[in-house]
Structure formats: C-alpha cells, structure tokens
PDB file of C-alpha atoms and ligand atoms in Angstrom:
ATOM      1  CA  MET V  30     103.246 -65.838 102.704  1.00 98.00           C
ATOM      2  CA  ARG V  31     105.959 -65.406 100.032  1.00 98.00           C
ATOM      3  CA  ILE V  32     105.916 -62.132  98.145  1.00 98.00           C
ATOM      4  CA  ALA V  33     107.739 -60.628  95.180  1.00 98.00           C
ATOM      5  CA  VAL V  34     108.187 -56.836  95.243  1.00 98.00           C
ATOM      6  CA  CYS V  35     108.510 -55.123  91.840  1.00 98.00           C
ATOM      7  CA  VAL V  36     110.299 -51.771  91.820  1.00 98.00           C
ATOM      8  CA  SER V  37     111.766 -49.183  89.428  1.00 97.00           C
ATOM      9  CA  GLY V  38     113.098 -46.394  91.604  1.00 96.00           C
ATOM     10  CA  GLY V  39     114.150 -45.346  95.084  1.00 96.00           C
ATOM     11  CA  GLY V  40     112.399 -48.208  96.863  1.00 97.00           C
ATOM     12  CA  THR V  41     111.022 -46.279  99.853  1.00 98.00           C
ATOM     13  CA  ASN V  42     107.838 -48.377  99.731  1.00 98.00           C
ATOM     14  CA  LEU V  43     110.002 -51.510  99.585  1.00 98.00           C
ATOM     15  CA  GLN V  44     111.924 -50.214 102.605  1.00 98.00           C
ATOM     16  CA  ALA V  45     108.702 -49.686 104.531  1.00 98.00           C
ATOM     17  CA  ILE V  46     107.743 -53.314 103.807  1.00 98.00           C
ATOM     18  CA  ILE V  47     111.168 -54.622 104.854  1.00 98.00           C
ATOM     19  CA  ASP V  48     111.080 -52.574 108.071  1.00 98.00           C
ATOM     20  CA  LYS V  49     107.555 -53.703 109.010  1.00 98.00           C
ATOM     21  CA  ILE V  50     108.361 -57.353 108.357  1.00 98.00           C
ATOM     22  CA  ASN V  51     111.390 -56.954 110.636  1.00 98.00           C
ATOM     23  CA  SER V  52     109.344 -55.154 113.312  1.00 98.00           C
ATOM     24  CA  GLY V  53     106.647 -57.850 113.223  1.00 98.00           C
ATOM     25  CA  GLU V  54     103.898 -55.465 112.033  1.00 98.00           C
ATOM     26  CA  ILE V  55     103.600 -57.557 108.879  1.00 98.00           C
ATOM     27  CA  HIS V  56     102.891 -61.142 109.994  1.00 98.00           C
ATOM     28  CA  ASN V  57     104.108 -64.430 108.447  1.00 97.00           C
ATOM     29  CA  THR V  58     105.507 -62.838 105.316  1.00 98.00           C
ATOM     30  CA  GLU V  59     108.870 -63.095 103.583  1.00 98.00           C
ATOM     31  CA  ILE V  60     110.141 -61.218 100.533  1.00 98.00           C
ATOM     32  CA  ALA V  61     111.315 -63.988  98.181  1.00 98.00           C
ATOM     33  CA  VAL V  62     112.646 -61.599  95.533  1.00 98.00           C
ATOM     34  CA  VAL V  63     112.825 -57.953  94.491  1.00 98.00           C
ATOM     35  CA  ILE V  64     112.428 -57.503  90.738  1.00 98.00           C
ATOM     36  CA  SER V  65     113.397 -54.273  88.984  1.00 98.00           C
ATOM     37  CA  ASN V  66     113.381 -53.175  85.343  1.00 97.00           C
ATOM     38  CA  ASN V  67     116.062 -50.600  86.211  1.00 97.00           C
ATOM     39  CA  LYS V  68     119.497 -51.925  87.124  1.00 96.00           C
ATOM     40  CA  ASN V  69     120.336 -48.578  88.771  1.00 97.00           C
ATOM     41  CA  ALA V  70     117.258 -48.544  91.005  1.00 98.00           C
ATOM     42  CA  TYR V  71     118.308 -47.744  94.555  1.00 98.00           C
ATOM     43  CA  ALA V  72     115.601 -50.217  95.565  1.00 98.00           C
ATOM     44  CA  LEU V  73     118.003 -52.990  94.508  1.00 98.00           C
ATOM     45  CA  GLU V  74     120.592 -51.581  96.949  1.00 98.00           C
ATOM     46  CA  ARG V  75     117.972 -51.693  99.694  1.00 98.00           C
ATOM     47  CA  ALA V  76     117.207 -55.315  98.832  1.00 98.00           C
ATOM     48  CA  ALA V  77     120.902 -56.265  98.886  1.00 98.00           C
ATOM     49  CA  LYS V  78     121.419 -54.537 102.258  1.00 98.00           C
ATOM     50  CA  ALA V  79     118.463 -56.530 103.613  1.00 98.00           C
ATOM     51  CA  GLY V  80     119.904 -59.784 102.235  1.00 98.00           C
ATOM     52  CA  ILE V  81     117.054 -60.163  99.730  1.00 98.00           C
ATOM     53  CA  GLU V  82     117.675 -61.504  96.220  1.00 98.00           C
ATOM     54  CA  GLY V  83     117.423 -58.767  93.602  1.00 98.00           C
ATOM     55  CA  VAL V  84     116.713 -59.475  89.936  1.00 98.00           C
ATOM     56  CA  CYS V  85     116.872 -57.025  87.052  1.00 97.00           C
ATOM     57  CA  ILE V  86     114.802 -57.699  83.956  1.00 97.00           C
ATOM     58  CA  SER V  87     113.914 -55.014  81.443  1.00 95.00           C
ATOM     59  CA  PRO V  88     111.857 -54.845  78.243  1.00 95.00           C
ATOM     60  CA  LYS V  89     114.906 -53.094  76.761  1.00 95.00           C
ATOM     61  CA  ASP V  90     116.774 -56.420  76.852  1.00 95.00           C
ATOM     62  CA  TYR V  91     114.211 -58.160  74.609  1.00 97.00           C
ATOM     63  CA  GLU V  92     113.481 -57.857  70.916  1.00 97.00           C
ATOM     64  CA  ASN V  93     109.788 -57.286  71.578  1.00 97.00           C
ATOM     65  CA  ARG V  94     107.262 -56.980  74.394  1.00 96.00           C
ATOM     66  CA  GLU V  95     105.913 -60.513  74.014  1.00 97.00           C
ATOM     67  CA  ALA V  96     109.400 -61.933  74.560  1.00 97.00           C
ATOM     68  CA  PHE V  97     109.820 -59.774  77.681  1.00 97.00           C
ATOM     69  CA  ASN V  98     106.354 -60.678  79.007  1.00 97.00           C
ATOM     70  CA  LYS V  99     107.066 -64.411  78.628  1.00 97.00           C
ATOM     71  CA  SER V 100     110.460 -64.193  80.314  1.00 97.00           C
ATOM     72  CA  PHE V 101     109.198 -61.889  83.092  1.00 98.00           C
ATOM     73  CA  LEU V 102     106.340 -64.269  83.946  1.00 98.00           C
ATOM     74  CA  GLU V 103     108.607 -67.336  83.855  1.00 98.00           C
ATOM     75  CA  LYS V 104     111.093 -65.596  86.149  1.00 98.00           C
ATOM     76  CA  LEU V 105     108.332 -64.556  88.561  1.00 98.00           C
ATOM     77  CA  ASN V 106     106.750 -68.030  88.584  1.00 98.00           C
ATOM     78  CA  SER V 107     110.109 -69.582  89.452  1.00 98.00           C
ATOM     79  CA  TYR V 108     109.902 -67.926  92.901  1.00 98.00           C
ATOM     80  CA  ASN V 109     106.529 -69.525  93.779  1.00 98.00           C
ATOM     81  CA  VAL V 110     105.151 -66.402  95.429  1.00 98.00           C
ATOM     82  CA  ASP V 111     101.639 -65.962  96.840  1.00 98.00           C
ATOM     83  CA  LEU V 112     101.468 -62.209  96.252  1.00 98.00           C
ATOM     84  CA  VAL V 113     103.083 -59.736  93.853  1.00 98.00           C
ATOM     85  CA  VAL V 114     103.575 -56.216  95.233  1.00 98.00           C
ATOM     86  CA  LEU V 115     104.040 -53.368  92.715  1.00 98.00           C
ATOM     87  CA  ALA V 116     105.918 -50.632  94.568  1.00 97.00           C
ATOM     88  CA  GLY V 117     106.523 -47.958  91.975  1.00 94.00           C
ATOM     89  CA  PHE V 118     106.965 -50.452  89.142  1.00 96.00           C
ATOM     90  CA  LEU V 119     106.867 -48.575  85.834  1.00 94.00           C
ATOM     91  CA  VAL V 120     106.318 -51.569  83.547  1.00 95.00           C
ATOM     92  CA  VAL V 121     102.897 -52.549  82.158  1.00 93.00           C
ATOM     93  CA  ILE V 122     101.904 -55.879  83.736  1.00 96.00           C
ATOM     94  CA  PRO V 123     101.291 -58.600  81.112  1.00 95.00           C
ATOM     95  CA  GLU V 124      97.636 -59.634  80.852  1.00 96.00           C
ATOM     96  CA  GLU V 125      98.637 -63.304  81.167  1.00 97.00           C
ATOM     97  CA  MET V 126     100.267 -62.474  84.511  1.00 98.00           C
ATOM     98  CA  ILE V 127      97.108 -60.709  85.708  1.00 98.00           C
ATOM     99  CA  ARG V 128      95.104 -63.806  84.764  1.00 97.00           C
ATOM    100  CA  GLN V 129      97.515 -66.186  86.537  1.00 98.00           C
ATOM    101  CA  TYR V 130      97.694 -63.940  89.623  1.00 98.00           C
ATOM    102  CA  ARG V 131      94.042 -62.813  89.787  1.00 97.00           C
ATOM    103  CA  ASN V 132      93.614 -60.713  92.960  1.00 97.00           C
ATOM    104  CA  ARG V 133      97.195 -61.576  93.962  1.00 98.00           C
ATOM    105  CA  ILE V 134      98.885 -58.472  92.554  1.00 98.00           C
ATOM    106  CA  ILE V 135      98.632 -55.238  94.542  1.00 98.00           C
ATOM    107  CA  ASN V 136      99.708 -51.707  93.612  1.00 98.00           C
ATOM    108  CA  ILE V 137     100.173 -48.425  95.449  1.00 97.00           C
ATOM    109  CA  HIS V 138      98.839 -45.314  93.727  1.00 97.00           C
ATOM    110  CA  PRO V 139      99.528 -41.825  95.164  1.00 98.00           C
ATOM    111  CA  SER V 140      95.962 -40.457  95.034  1.00 98.00           C
ATOM    112  CA  LEU V 141      92.486 -41.331  96.296  1.00 98.00           C
ATOM    113  CA  ILE V 142      91.283 -43.436  93.357  1.00 98.00           C
ATOM    114  CA  PRO V 143      89.172 -42.725  91.256  1.00 97.00           C
ATOM    115  CA  SER V 144      90.633 -39.210  91.400  1.00 98.00           C
ATOM    116  CA  PHE V 145      93.872 -38.442  89.530  1.00 97.00           C
ATOM    117  CA  CYS V 146      94.496 -41.927  88.220  1.00 95.00           C
ATOM    118  CA  GLY V 147      94.595 -43.764  84.922  1.00 91.00           C
ATOM    119  CA  THR V 148      96.780 -43.152  81.916  1.00 88.00           C
ATOM    120  CA  GLY V 149      99.105 -40.196  82.324  1.00 89.00           C
ATOM    121  CA  PHE V 150      98.662 -39.950  86.110  1.00 91.00           C
ATOM    122  CA  TYR V 151     101.828 -41.412  87.616  1.00 89.00           C
ATOM    123  CA  GLY V 152     104.621 -40.157  89.869  1.00 90.00           C
ATOM    124  CA  LEU V 153     104.796 -36.350  90.204  1.00 96.00           C
ATOM    125  CA  LYS V 154     102.106 -35.853  87.531  1.00 96.00           C
ATOM    126  CA  VAL V 155      99.538 -37.052  90.073  1.00 97.00           C
ATOM    127  CA  HIS V 156     100.513 -34.344  92.560  1.00 98.00           C
ATOM    128  CA  GLU V 157     100.766 -31.702  89.830  1.00 98.00           C
ATOM    129  CA  GLY V 158      97.173 -32.546  88.898  1.00 98.00           C
ATOM    130  CA  VAL V 159      96.070 -32.317  92.551  1.00 98.00           C
ATOM    131  CA  LEU V 160      97.627 -28.853  92.950  1.00 98.00           C
ATOM    132  CA  GLU V 161      96.349 -27.692  89.562  1.00 98.00           C
ATOM    133  CA  ARG V 162      92.778 -28.657  90.512  1.00 98.00           C
ATOM    134  CA  GLY V 163      93.120 -27.103  93.958  1.00 98.00           C
ATOM    135  CA  VAL V 164      91.771 -30.083  95.921  1.00 97.00           C
ATOM    136  CA  LYS V 165      92.240 -29.820  99.686  1.00 98.00           C
ATOM    137  CA  VAL V 166      92.557 -33.514 100.458  1.00 98.00           C
ATOM    138  CA  THR V 167      94.506 -36.146  98.563  1.00 98.00           C
ATOM    139  CA  GLY V 168      96.087 -39.404  99.704  1.00 98.00           C
ATOM    140  CA  ALA V 169      97.055 -42.866  98.505  1.00 98.00           C
ATOM    141  CA  THR V 170      95.287 -46.057  97.464  1.00 98.00           C
ATOM    142  CA  CYS V 171      96.393 -49.672  97.656  1.00 98.00           C
ATOM    143  CA  HIS V 172      94.416 -51.828  95.227  1.00 98.00           C
ATOM    144  CA  PHE V 173      94.409 -55.155  93.448  1.00 98.00           C
ATOM    145  CA  VAL V 174      95.619 -54.971  89.864  1.00 98.00           C
ATOM    146  CA  ASP V 175      93.262 -55.957  87.061  1.00 97.00           C
ATOM    147  CA  GLU V 176      93.420 -55.437  83.311  1.00 96.00           C
ATOM    148  CA  GLY V 177      92.711 -51.720  83.581  1.00 94.00           C
ATOM    149  CA  THR V 178      94.941 -48.866  84.806  1.00 92.00           C
ATOM    150  CA  ASP V 179      94.378 -48.236  88.531  1.00 94.00           C
ATOM    151  CA  THR V 180      90.928 -49.865  88.221  1.00 95.00           C
ATOM    152  CA  GLY V 181      91.187 -52.997  90.389  1.00 97.00           C
ATOM    153  CA  PRO V 182      89.352 -53.554  93.708  1.00 98.00           C
ATOM    154  CA  ILE V 183      90.447 -51.017  96.347  1.00 98.00           C
ATOM    155  CA  ILE V 184      91.958 -52.537  99.491  1.00 98.00           C
ATOM    156  CA  LEU V 185      92.951 -49.514 101.622  1.00 98.00           C
ATOM    157  CA  GLN V 186      93.034 -45.736 101.243  1.00 98.00           C
ATOM    158  CA  LYS V 187      94.461 -43.019 103.473  1.00 98.00           C
ATOM    159  CA  ALA V 188      93.808 -39.266 103.212  1.00 98.00           C
ATOM    160  CA  VAL V 189      96.468 -36.555 103.368  1.00 98.00           C
ATOM    161  CA  GLU V 190      95.783 -32.795 103.674  1.00 98.00           C
ATOM    162  CA  VAL V 191      97.092 -30.538 100.892  1.00 98.00           C
ATOM    163  CA  MET V 192      98.953 -27.518 102.384  1.00 98.00           C
ATOM    164  CA  GLU V 193      98.717 -24.009 100.933  1.00 97.00           C
ATOM    165  CA  ASP V 194     102.446 -23.841 100.187  1.00 98.00           C
ATOM    166  CA  ASP V 195     102.781 -27.358  98.793  1.00 98.00           C
ATOM    167  CA  THR V 196     104.818 -28.023  95.687  1.00 98.00           C
ATOM    168  CA  PRO V 197     104.417 -31.317  93.810  1.00 98.00           C
ATOM    169  CA  GLU V 198     107.600 -32.503  95.527  1.00 98.00           C
ATOM    170  CA  THR V 199     106.570 -31.619  99.085  1.00 98.00           C
ATOM    171  CA  LEU V 200     103.127 -33.120  98.519  1.00 98.00           C
ATOM    172  CA  GLN V 201     104.590 -36.322  97.037  1.00 98.00           C
ATOM    173  CA  ARG V 202     106.850 -36.717 100.074  1.00 98.00           C
ATOM    174  CA  ARG V 203     104.007 -36.221 102.550  1.00 98.00           C
ATOM    175  CA  VAL V 204     101.704 -38.641 100.690  1.00 98.00           C
ATOM    176  CA  MET V 205     104.485 -41.237 100.810  1.00 98.00           C
ATOM    177  CA  GLU V 206     105.272 -40.679 104.516  1.00 98.00           C
ATOM    178  CA  GLN V 207     101.706 -40.299 105.771  1.00 98.00           C
ATOM    179  CA  ALA V 208      99.886 -42.705 103.480  1.00 98.00           C
ATOM    180  CA  GLU V 209     101.838 -45.011 101.128  1.00 98.00           C
ATOM    181  CA  TRP V 210     104.326 -46.337 103.666  1.00 98.00           C
ATOM    182  CA  ILE V 211     101.411 -47.110 106.016  1.00 98.00           C
ATOM    183  CA  ILE V 212      98.715 -48.616 103.813  1.00 98.00           C
ATOM    184  CA  MET V 213     100.903 -50.805 101.586  1.00 98.00           C
ATOM    185  CA  PRO V 214     102.458 -52.725 104.521  1.00 98.00           C
ATOM    186  CA  ARG V 215      99.063 -52.871 106.239  1.00 98.00           C
ATOM    187  CA  ALA V 216      97.431 -54.322 103.106  1.00 98.00           C
ATOM    188  CA  ILE V 217     100.156 -56.981 102.893  1.00 98.00           C
ATOM    189  CA  ASP V 218      99.621 -57.902 106.556  1.00 98.00           C
ATOM    190  CA  LEU V 219      95.838 -58.145 106.104  1.00 98.00           C
ATOM    191  CA  ILE V 220      96.299 -60.391 103.060  1.00 98.00           C
ATOM    192  CA  ALA V 221      98.913 -62.493 104.895  1.00 98.00           C
ATOM    193  CA  ARG V 222      96.407 -63.025 107.726  1.00 98.00           C
ATOM    194  CA  GLY V 223      93.620 -63.983 105.334  1.00 97.00           C
ATOM    195  CA  CYS V 224      91.519 -60.906 106.157  1.00 98.00           C
ATOM    196  CA  VAL V 225      90.887 -59.721 102.593  1.00 98.00           C
ATOM    197  CA  SER V 226      88.474 -61.183 100.070  1.00 97.00           C
ATOM    198  CA  VAL V 227      87.002 -59.855  96.826  1.00 97.00           C
ATOM    199  CA  VAL V 228      83.232 -60.121  96.303  1.00 96.00           C
ATOM    200  CA  ASP V 229      81.536 -58.704  93.193  1.00 95.00           C
ATOM    201  CA  GLY V 230      84.646 -56.696  92.356  1.00 94.00           C
ATOM    202  CA  LYS V 231      84.887 -55.052  95.799  1.00 97.00           C
ATOM    203  CA  THR V 232      87.133 -56.018  98.688  1.00 98.00           C
ATOM    204  CA  LYS V 233      85.792 -57.192 102.035  1.00 97.00           C
ATOM    205  CA  ILE V 234      88.153 -56.798 104.973  1.00 96.00           C
ATOM    206  CA  ILE V 235      87.399 -58.863 108.080  1.00 93.00           C
ATOM    207  CA  GLU V 236      89.912 -58.331 110.865  1.00 87.00           C
ATOM    208  CA  LYS V 237      90.798 -61.630 112.546  1.00 81.00           C
TER     209      LYS V 237
HETATM  210  C1  LIG H 310     105.655 -43.732  94.824  1.00 50.04           C
HETATM  211  O1  LIG H 310     105.502 -42.346  94.738  1.00 50.04           O
HETATM  212  C2  LIG H 310     104.355 -44.407  94.503  1.00 50.04           C
HETATM  213  O2  LIG H 310     103.240 -43.601  94.751  1.00 50.04           O
HETATM  214  C3  LIG H 310     104.426 -44.637  93.036  1.00 50.04           C
HETATM  215  O3  LIG H 310     105.791 -44.823  92.723  1.00 50.04           O
HETATM  216  C4  LIG H 310     106.579 -44.239  93.734  1.00 50.04           C
HETATM  217  C5  LIG H 310     107.496 -45.312  94.253  1.00 50.04           C
HETATM  218  O4  LIG H 310     108.429 -44.740  95.079  1.00 50.04           O
HETATM  219  N1  LIG H 310     103.649 -45.799  92.696  1.00 50.04           N
HETATM  220  P1  LIG H 310     109.507 -45.724  95.803  1.00 50.04           P
HETATM  221  O5  LIG H 310     110.320 -46.368  94.708  1.00 50.04           O
HETATM  222  O6  LIG H 310     108.736 -46.730  96.600  1.00 50.04           O
HETATM  223  O7  LIG H 310     110.304 -44.793  96.664  1.00 50.04           O
END
C-alpha cells in the first residue's frame, strides 16, 4: 500500500509511522511522499533523514484557495497513493479531494471524539478544553475524513488518564506518546491488511 503523509509541524506522528514500517509492525506499506504546507516543518527533516521525498505546497503560494486546491490535488494524484494520512496537517482538505479519496483519508485527533473536537478544537486548545472541563480520561481518535470537521467514521481510539498536575503541554505529550503514536500506525496496518471497512457510516474491523 502506497501512502502520502501530510504534515505541518514536528512530525512525531510521521516518525512513529516511519519507525513502525521499518520495524515491520506496519505491513506492506511504503510512504511515497510527505507533503507539508510549512517549508520549516521539522517533519520534512524527518522525511529527508528517512530517504522519503518531501514536498512543500502552501495556500500562501497561490492567488486563491481554488488555485491551491487544484494544484494540491494534482500533486497528490501524481503519486498514485492508496491512502492519505493527515498527521497534524493544518490545511482544510478540499471537498473534491474528499470525494476522490472517499474513506481513503485518515486523520489523528487528540481527544476521544465526539468530545473536544470540531471547529476551534485543535492542537493545545483540545487539551486546554479537557483541563478546563475537568474530565478524568481523554485520549486520541484515528478516523476517516469526510466533509465535516472530525466527523468521519472512527477507526481506532485509545484512552489516556488525565493527571492532577497536568498542564496542556504535559497532557498533549502523554496523549501523543500513549495514544496517537500507537493508534495511527495501527490503523494504517489494519487498512494495509484489508481489515477495515465502512458500513452505514461506521467502521468494521475484522482482524485477519
Ligand atoms: C498532534 O498533536 C496531533 O494530535 C495533531 O497535530 C499534532 C501533530 O504533531 N493532529 P506531530 O507533527 O505529528 O508531532
């Protein structure tokens, strides 16, 4: 299975995918390209170190969003990937791309959807909301991307305990270490092995 990984920042989720492909935990999968909207994203360094092609394409380089959307989709299609992995990608996915890649785009969100998700809940703001509300358990969700925000069929979730002395930063780190870096690679492996299907808007996972 050929995948494209879309990134904007540090690339720790990308690194987890690279490491688990190399360790054999993710089966028959290769990263064809890493695409970033941020030329300074450390994720691009991680890709280069792993010998993976990195491409930078940003809405800022286009006169309008339609022009970016068209170019972004053409660039993606040129890599003939089976799955698009959004690993902290801070660009709105074009609707045409969602249509062309129906149930072939996955995202990692740092909460247990449907809690603390949707517009305004991204990055540290998710963990600030968790601490503000005083919930005792949070976690991460890997889901297919549809036309909504964090509304596509859920593939995997993993819970993480909130500690009394947590700050948004310490909580974010623990959710990444104990949940994101585990469920995103696992979801990719399940999809690569043909274990995931979507029926009536919900995923069915059948281990093979
Ligand atoms: C992670 O916190 C993830 O929950 C969110 O974006 C961040 C990406 O971090 N979607 P990294 O670039 O993978 O380190």
